[in-house]
Amino acid sequence: MKLVTNPDKSTWSELLKRPTQTIEDIEATVKTVFNDIKINGDNAVEKYTSKFDGVTLLNNSVTEEEIAEAASKVDENLKTAIQLAKANIETFHSAQKTDRVEVETMSGVACWQEKRPIKKVGLYIPGGTAPLFSTVLMLAVPAQIAGCKEIVLCSPPNKEGKIANEILYAAQLCGVTKIIKVGGIQAIAALTFGTETIPQVYKIFGPGNQFVTVAKQLATQFGVAIDMPAGPSELLVMADDSANAAYVASDLLSQAEHGADSQVILVTTSKDFADNVSEEVETQLETLPRKDMAEISISNSKTIVVNDFDTALELIDTYGPEHFIVATENDDFFVENIGNAGSVFIGNYTPESAGDYASGTNHTLPTNGFSKAYSGVNLDSFQKSMTFQKISKEGIQNIGNAIELMAEAEGLQAHKNAVTLRLNDLINE
Amino acid sequence: MKLVTNPDKSTWSELLKRPTQTIEDIEATVKTVFNDIKINGDNAVEKYTSKFDGVTLLNNSVTEEEIAEAASKVDENLKTAIQLAKANIETFHSAQKTDRVEVETMSGVACWQEKRPIKKVGLYIPGGTAPLFSTVLMLAVPAQIAGCKEIVLCSPPNKEGKIANEILYAAQLCGVTKIIKVGGIQAIAALTFGTETIPQVYKIFGPGNQFVTVAKQLATQFGVAIDMPAGPSELLVMADDSANAAYVASDLLSQAEHGADSQVILVTTSKDFADNVSEEVETQLETLPRKDMAEISISNSKTIVVNDFDTALELIDTYGPEHFIVATENDDFFVENIGNAGSVFIGNYTPESAGDYASGTNHTLPTNGFSKAYSGVNLDSFQKSMTFQKISKEGIQNIGNAIELMAEAEGLQAHKNAVTLRLNDLINE
């Protein structure tokens, strides 16, 4: 890890810079696939699945038999673990339900706000070497609590034309209504336009590689919402001498193993502590199966030593980490004052992996500094708030004149007329 | 208005189609301006203000003296109307505050969700013939309630280098922290990158022409969030014989006067009522100052006669109108069951213009069918939810094993290690 001590504020922006990604060459490919699927539907989907996933499917919908078979093959202990995680995620996201907000702003002017589910949502779960079934829980559980009617899950098939057992088990456990073997750009395009077998949805959730990320961005131009823009995963740990160097090292490594582009930062007020963590990282790294990847990520990562907590807080807020672990003698200071972070992990016994899997919070979080403006996925991500107003005869008499004056001042005579007509009738009543 | 009676469901998608906008030629212009402002800051801003707004400004920041002078020139009755509207908007948006959501998902595993303000926000207010000061209220009031630290308002200067008095008055009334005379693409680019005089913000709100819309979309590629994708304003009225044809006509016209591309749709179960509205529209249209614009919009608009409320509801949900007025003998049916609409106006005495100005609800709403997935602007638009978790020694012992199993099954050994290390220490304690 690169060690930086007391960096001058003028260097922060450079120091905290994330690697930029070039997407322009990807964009052309994504546009081509979108256009093809828009016109040719399932035929085009089949073609790209064959090309990119190396498998030709007669039927891309997962059948009930396949799900039952997959479920029977998942280890029973793992099933119990998945059920525990699901229960915690359910508890936390159910607690996020809000009542209808109702106010009479003036006598006779009733206004209310209600949340209603997004009817059709698409969940994208990447394939690859490891099956990310935890993301199924993180997306399908709140979708079901919100009351989404259609929950469509897309995940790429492997060479045998299958989706991992754990993903199918988790999907069925969490009320996914349709599972489709399709991945990459073609999955996002199919969810955007709909095909003969794949339903069009209103919002697409889930992680993915650069192709999926660019495809999700393009989907927004066709009227489909997305959870958030994605970037490589990040962890920032704030720790002092009161923390445990071995634990901190294990947390940094658990972030680093995600990929060579993972962002890992340690901020500390203690140079000694930084040295201890560095040694621990070297030791723990040796035994990791994903050592090669983690090593690259760690070599790009930074340890920043600062003089005091105030400076640390300002630095962390400037960065806006996706995951923020704080283990210091005064965690409350950071918890109360942090303005920009996706999810915060407090104290020595709260590793990031707890939130990744089972504490109950969501692991789909804003990366790339987006925590400055974006929420992580939560119950509200699967609903939209709608407003209602009902004005009585008395009500329109109370606010009518104000509307008339404002509409006229904005040069919108018909807006004024709509009120004047009603007020005149009431005067004559 | 074009009359369509009992359209077959297979024709709905074509019938409800919004006009598509071509943005490709605009995109190139927007990218050029962004690039220039990113590199040349205020110099470039000045150049584009001179080019597009026809005025050269020595200083683009509005001074306190200018605000005081502007405020003194606003008509006192209008001030009172603005204050009434502000109070109602404040009441309704303050009621949207939510408490921290805190749950112990398992013994020793505390999780909570808190909303924190987006620190820096930019509000864009268009210029043009009429000063849209009502939009200042709709954006600045919730920003202030949310606790946003920097609220930067940009609006284009007129040929005399000024912003309308009403906009300056409303901005100062609602706690805007900085007002800048800059409009169009150059305003959005400046808020995205920051210049010597214009602060960089985390999220940009507000309406605008096609250039502003495309610029806001581009801003998202540089890490800035936006309120929502924008399109031409829309109104759908659902009415039956129990409604007042003159009122409905006045509401349709108040939407139509926004611009030639405004979308206006009347759905009704009564052909007679449709005819009455049509006649009323012709009569009322005659006296409108913006008659030419409204006439084009009305000529493109549609009246759809259906057999029953169920069909009407399904049709309306398929369209997902920005504004939805319902005036029927059973409004509750629509209010309870509508799934996709921005804001709903109920009964004969609730014209859309009430919500545009003064009822208390927000008038920044999802157009173009985005109500299927997007909320209108509300208090949450100015904050993000962050999650926190704090796990005790007991807590990690309760969920540790589940995390280990899940991490291992996902092939993430370091994620497992972070838990195992802690559990081992606790066993040995």
Coordinates of N, CA and C in Angstrom, one line a residue, chain B residues 128-224:
Chain B
G128 N -36.5 33.2 -20.7 CA -37.6 33.3 -21.7 C -38.6 34.4 -21.4
T129 N -39.7 34.4 -22.1 CA -40.7 35.5 -22.0 C -41.3 35.6 -20.6
A130 N -41.6 34.4 -20.0 CA -42.2 34.5 -18.6 C -41.3 34.0 -17.6
P131 N -41.2 34.7 -16.4 CA -40.3 34.2 -15.4 C -40.9 33.1 -14.6
L132 N -40.3 31.9 -14.6 CA -40.9 30.8 -13.9 C -40.5 30.7 -12.4
F133 N -40.9 31.7 -11.7 CA -40.6 31.8 -10.3 C -41.2 30.7 -9.4
S134 N -42.3 30.1 -9.9 CA -43.0 29.1 -9.2 C -42.0 27.9 -9.0
T135 N -41.2 27.6 -10.1 CA -40.2 26.5 -10.0 C -39.2 26.8 -9.0
V136 N -38.9 28.0 -8.7 CA -37.9 28.4 -7.6 C -38.4 27.9 -6.3
L137 N -39.7 28.1 -6.1 CA -40.3 27.6 -4.8 C -40.3 26.1 -4.7
M138 N -40.6 25.4 -5.8 CA -40.8 24.0 -5.9 C -39.4 23.3 -5.6
L139 N -38.3 24.0 -6.0 CA -37.0 23.3 -5.8 C -36.3 23.8 -4.5
A140 N -36.3 25.1 -4.3 CA -35.6 25.7 -3.2 C -36.2 25.4 -1.8
V141 N -37.5 25.3 -1.8 CA -38.1 25.0 -0.5 C -37.8 23.6 0.1
P142 N -37.9 22.6 -0.7 CA -37.5 21.3 -0.2 C -36.0 21.2 0.0
A143 N -35.2 21.9 -0.8 CA -33.7 21.8 -0.6 C -33.4 22.4 0.8
Q144 N -34.1 23.5 1.1 CA -33.8 24.1 2.4 C -34.3 23.2 3.6
I145 N -35.4 22.6 3.4 CA -35.9 21.7 4.5 C -35.0 20.5 4.7
A146 N -34.5 20.0 3.5 CA -33.6 18.8 3.6 C -32.3 19.2 4.3
G147 N -31.9 20.5 4.3 CA -30.7 20.9 4.9 C -29.5 21.0 4.0
C148 N -29.7 21.1 2.7 CA -28.6 21.2 1.7 C -27.8 22.5 2.0
K149 N -26.5 22.4 2.1 CA -25.7 23.5 2.5 C -25.5 24.6 1.5
E150 N -25.2 24.1 0.2 CA -25.1 25.1 -0.8 C -26.2 24.9 -1.8
I151 N -27.0 25.9 -2.0 CA -28.1 25.9 -3.0 C -27.9 26.9 -4.0
V152 N -27.4 26.5 -5.2 CA -26.9 27.4 -6.2 C -28.0 27.5 -7.3
L153 N -28.5 28.7 -7.6 CA -29.5 28.8 -8.7 C -28.9 29.5 -9.9
C154 N -29.1 28.9 -11.0 CA -28.6 29.4 -12.3 C -29.8 29.8 -13.2
S155 N -29.8 30.9 -13.8 CA -30.9 31.3 -14.7 C -30.3 32.3 -15.7
P156 N -30.7 32.2 -17.0 CA -30.1 33.0 -18.0 C -30.4 34.5 -17.8
P157 N -29.5 35.4 -18.1 CA -29.7 36.8 -18.1 C -30.5 37.2 -19.3
N158 N -31.3 38.3 -19.2 CA -31.9 38.8 -20.4 C -30.9 39.8 -21.1
K159 N -31.4 40.4 -22.2 CA -30.5 41.3 -23.0 C -29.9 42.4 -22.1
E160 N -30.6 42.8 -21.1 CA -30.0 43.8 -20.2 C -29.1 43.2 -19.1
G161 N -28.9 41.9 -19.2 CA -28.0 41.3 -18.2 C -28.7 41.1 -16.9
K162 N -30.0 41.0 -16.9 CA -30.7 40.8 -15.6 C -31.5 39.5 -15.5
I163 N -31.8 39.1 -14.3 CA -32.8 38.0 -14.1 C -34.1 38.6 -13.6
A164 N -35.2 38.0 -13.9 CA -36.5 38.6 -13.6 C -36.6 38.9 -12.1
N165 N -37.2 40.0 -11.7 CA -37.4 40.4 -10.3 C -38.0 39.3 -9.5
E166 N -39.1 38.6 -10.0 CA -39.8 37.6 -9.3 C -38.9 36.4 -8.9
I167 N -38.0 36.1 -9.9 CA -37.1 34.9 -9.6 C -36.2 35.3 -8.5
L168 N -35.6 36.5 -8.5 CA -34.7 36.9 -7.5 C -35.4 37.0 -6.1
Y169 N -36.6 37.5 -6.1 CA -37.4 37.6 -4.9 C -37.6 36.2 -4.3
A170 N -38.1 35.3 -5.1 CA -38.4 34.0 -4.7 C -37.2 33.2 -4.2
A171 N -36.1 33.4 -4.9 CA -34.8 32.7 -4.5 C -34.4 33.2 -3.1
Q172 N -34.4 34.4 -2.9 CA -34.0 35.0 -1.6 C -34.9 34.5 -0.5
L173 N -36.2 34.5 -0.8 CA -37.2 34.1 0.2 C -37.0 32.6 0.6
C174 N -36.5 31.8 -0.3 CA -36.4 30.4 0.0 C -35.0 29.9 0.3
G175 N -34.1 30.8 0.6 CA -32.8 30.4 1.1 C -31.8 29.9 0.1
V176 N -31.9 30.4 -1.1 CA -30.9 30.1 -2.1 C -29.6 30.8 -1.7
T177 N -28.5 30.0 -1.7 CA -27.2 30.6 -1.2 C -26.4 31.4 -2.2
K178 N -26.7 31.1 -3.5 CA -25.9 31.8 -4.6 C -26.8 31.8 -5.8
I179 N -26.9 33.0 -6.5 CA -27.6 33.1 -7.7 C -26.7 33.6 -8.8
I180 N -26.7 32.8 -9.9 CA -25.7 33.1 -11.0 C -26.5 33.3 -12.3
K181 N -26.1 34.4 -13.0 CA -26.7 34.7 -14.3 C -26.0 33.9 -15.4
V182 N -26.5 32.7 -15.5 CA -26.0 31.8 -16.6 C -27.1 30.8 -17.0
G183 N -27.2 30.6 -18.2 CA -28.3 29.7 -18.7 C -27.8 28.6 -19.6
G184 N -28.8 27.8 -20.1 CA -28.5 26.8 -21.1 C -27.5 25.8 -20.8
I185 N -26.9 25.3 -21.9 CA -25.8 24.2 -21.7 C -24.7 24.7 -20.8
Q186 N -24.4 26.0 -21.0 CA -23.2 26.5 -20.2 C -23.5 26.5 -18.7
A187 N -24.7 26.7 -18.3 CA -25.1 26.6 -16.8 C -24.9 25.2 -16.3
I188 N -25.4 24.2 -17.0 CA -25.3 22.8 -16.6 C -23.8 22.4 -16.6
A189 N -23.1 22.8 -17.6 CA -21.7 22.4 -17.7 C -20.9 23.0 -16.5
A190 N -21.2 24.3 -16.2 CA -20.5 25.0 -15.1 C -20.8 24.3 -13.7
L191 N -22.1 23.9 -13.5 CA -22.5 23.2 -12.3 C -21.8 21.8 -12.2
T192 N -21.6 21.3 -13.3 CA -21.0 19.9 -13.4 C -19.5 19.9 -13.0
F193 N -18.8 20.9 -13.6 CA -17.3 20.9 -13.4 C -16.9 22.0 -12.4
G194 N -17.7 23.0 -12.1 CA -17.3 24.1 -11.3 C -16.4 25.0 -12.1
T195 N -16.5 26.3 -11.9 CA -15.5 27.2 -12.5 C -15.0 28.1 -11.4
E196 N -14.3 29.2 -11.8 CA -13.7 30.1 -10.8 C -14.8 30.7 -10.0
T197 N -16.0 31.0 -10.6 CA -17.1 31.7 -9.9 C -18.3 30.8 -9.6
I198 N -18.4 29.7 -10.3 CA -19.6 28.9 -10.2 C -19.3 27.5 -9.5
P199 N -19.9 27.2 -8.3 CA -19.6 26.0 -7.6 C -20.0 24.8 -8.3
Q200 N -19.2 23.7 -8.2 CA -19.5 22.4 -8.6 C -20.6 21.8 -7.7
V201 N -21.6 21.2 -8.2 CA -22.6 20.6 -7.3 C -22.7 19.1 -7.5
Y202 N -23.5 18.4 -6.6 CA -23.6 17.0 -6.7 C -24.9 16.6 -7.4
K203 N -25.9 17.5 -7.5 CA -27.1 17.1 -8.1 C -27.7 18.4 -8.7
I204 N -28.3 18.2 -10.0 CA -28.9 19.3 -10.7 C -30.4 19.1 -10.9
F205 N -31.2 20.1 -10.5 CA -32.6 20.0 -10.7 C -33.1 21.1 -11.6
G206 N -34.3 20.9 -12.2 CA -35.0 21.9 -12.9 C -35.3 21.6 -14.3
P207 N -36.3 22.4 -14.9 CA -36.7 22.2 -16.2 C -35.8 22.9 -17.2
G208 N -36.1 22.7 -18.5 CA -35.3 23.5 -19.5 C -35.7 23.0 -20.9
N209 N -35.1 23.7 -21.9 CA -35.4 23.3 -23.3 C -34.6 22.0 -23.6
Q210 N -34.6 21.6 -24.8 CA -33.9 20.4 -25.2 C -32.4 20.4 -25.0
F211 N -31.8 21.6 -25.1 CA -30.4 21.7 -24.9 C -30.1 21.5 -23.4
V212 N -30.9 22.0 -22.5 CA -30.7 21.8 -21.1 C -30.9 20.4 -20.7
T213 N -32.0 19.8 -21.3 CA -32.3 18.4 -21.1 C -31.1 17.5 -21.4
V214 N -30.6 17.7 -22.6 CA -29.5 16.8 -23.1 C -28.2 17.1 -22.2
A215 N -28.0 18.4 -21.9 CA -26.9 18.7 -21.0 C -27.0 18.0 -19.7
K216 N -28.2 18.0 -19.1 CA -28.3 17.3 -17.8 C -28.0 15.8 -18.0
Q217 N -28.5 15.2 -19.1 CA -28.1 13.8 -19.3 C -26.6 13.6 -19.4
L218 N -26.0 14.5 -20.1 CA -24.5 14.4 -20.2 C -23.8 14.5 -18.8
A219 N -24.4 15.4 -18.0 CA -23.8 15.7 -16.7 C -23.7 14.4 -15.9
T220 N -24.7 13.5 -16.0 CA -24.7 12.3 -15.3 C -23.4 11.4 -15.6
Q221 N -22.9 11.6 -16.8 CA -21.7 10.8 -17.2 C -20.5 11.4 -16.4
F222 N -20.6 12.5 -15.9 CA -19.4 13.1 -15.1 C -19.7 13.1 -13.6
G223 N -20.6 12.1 -13.2 CA -20.7 11.9 -11.8 C -21.7 12.8 -11.1
V224 N -22.5 13.6 -11.8 CA -23.5 14.5 -11.2 C -24.8 13.8 -11.4

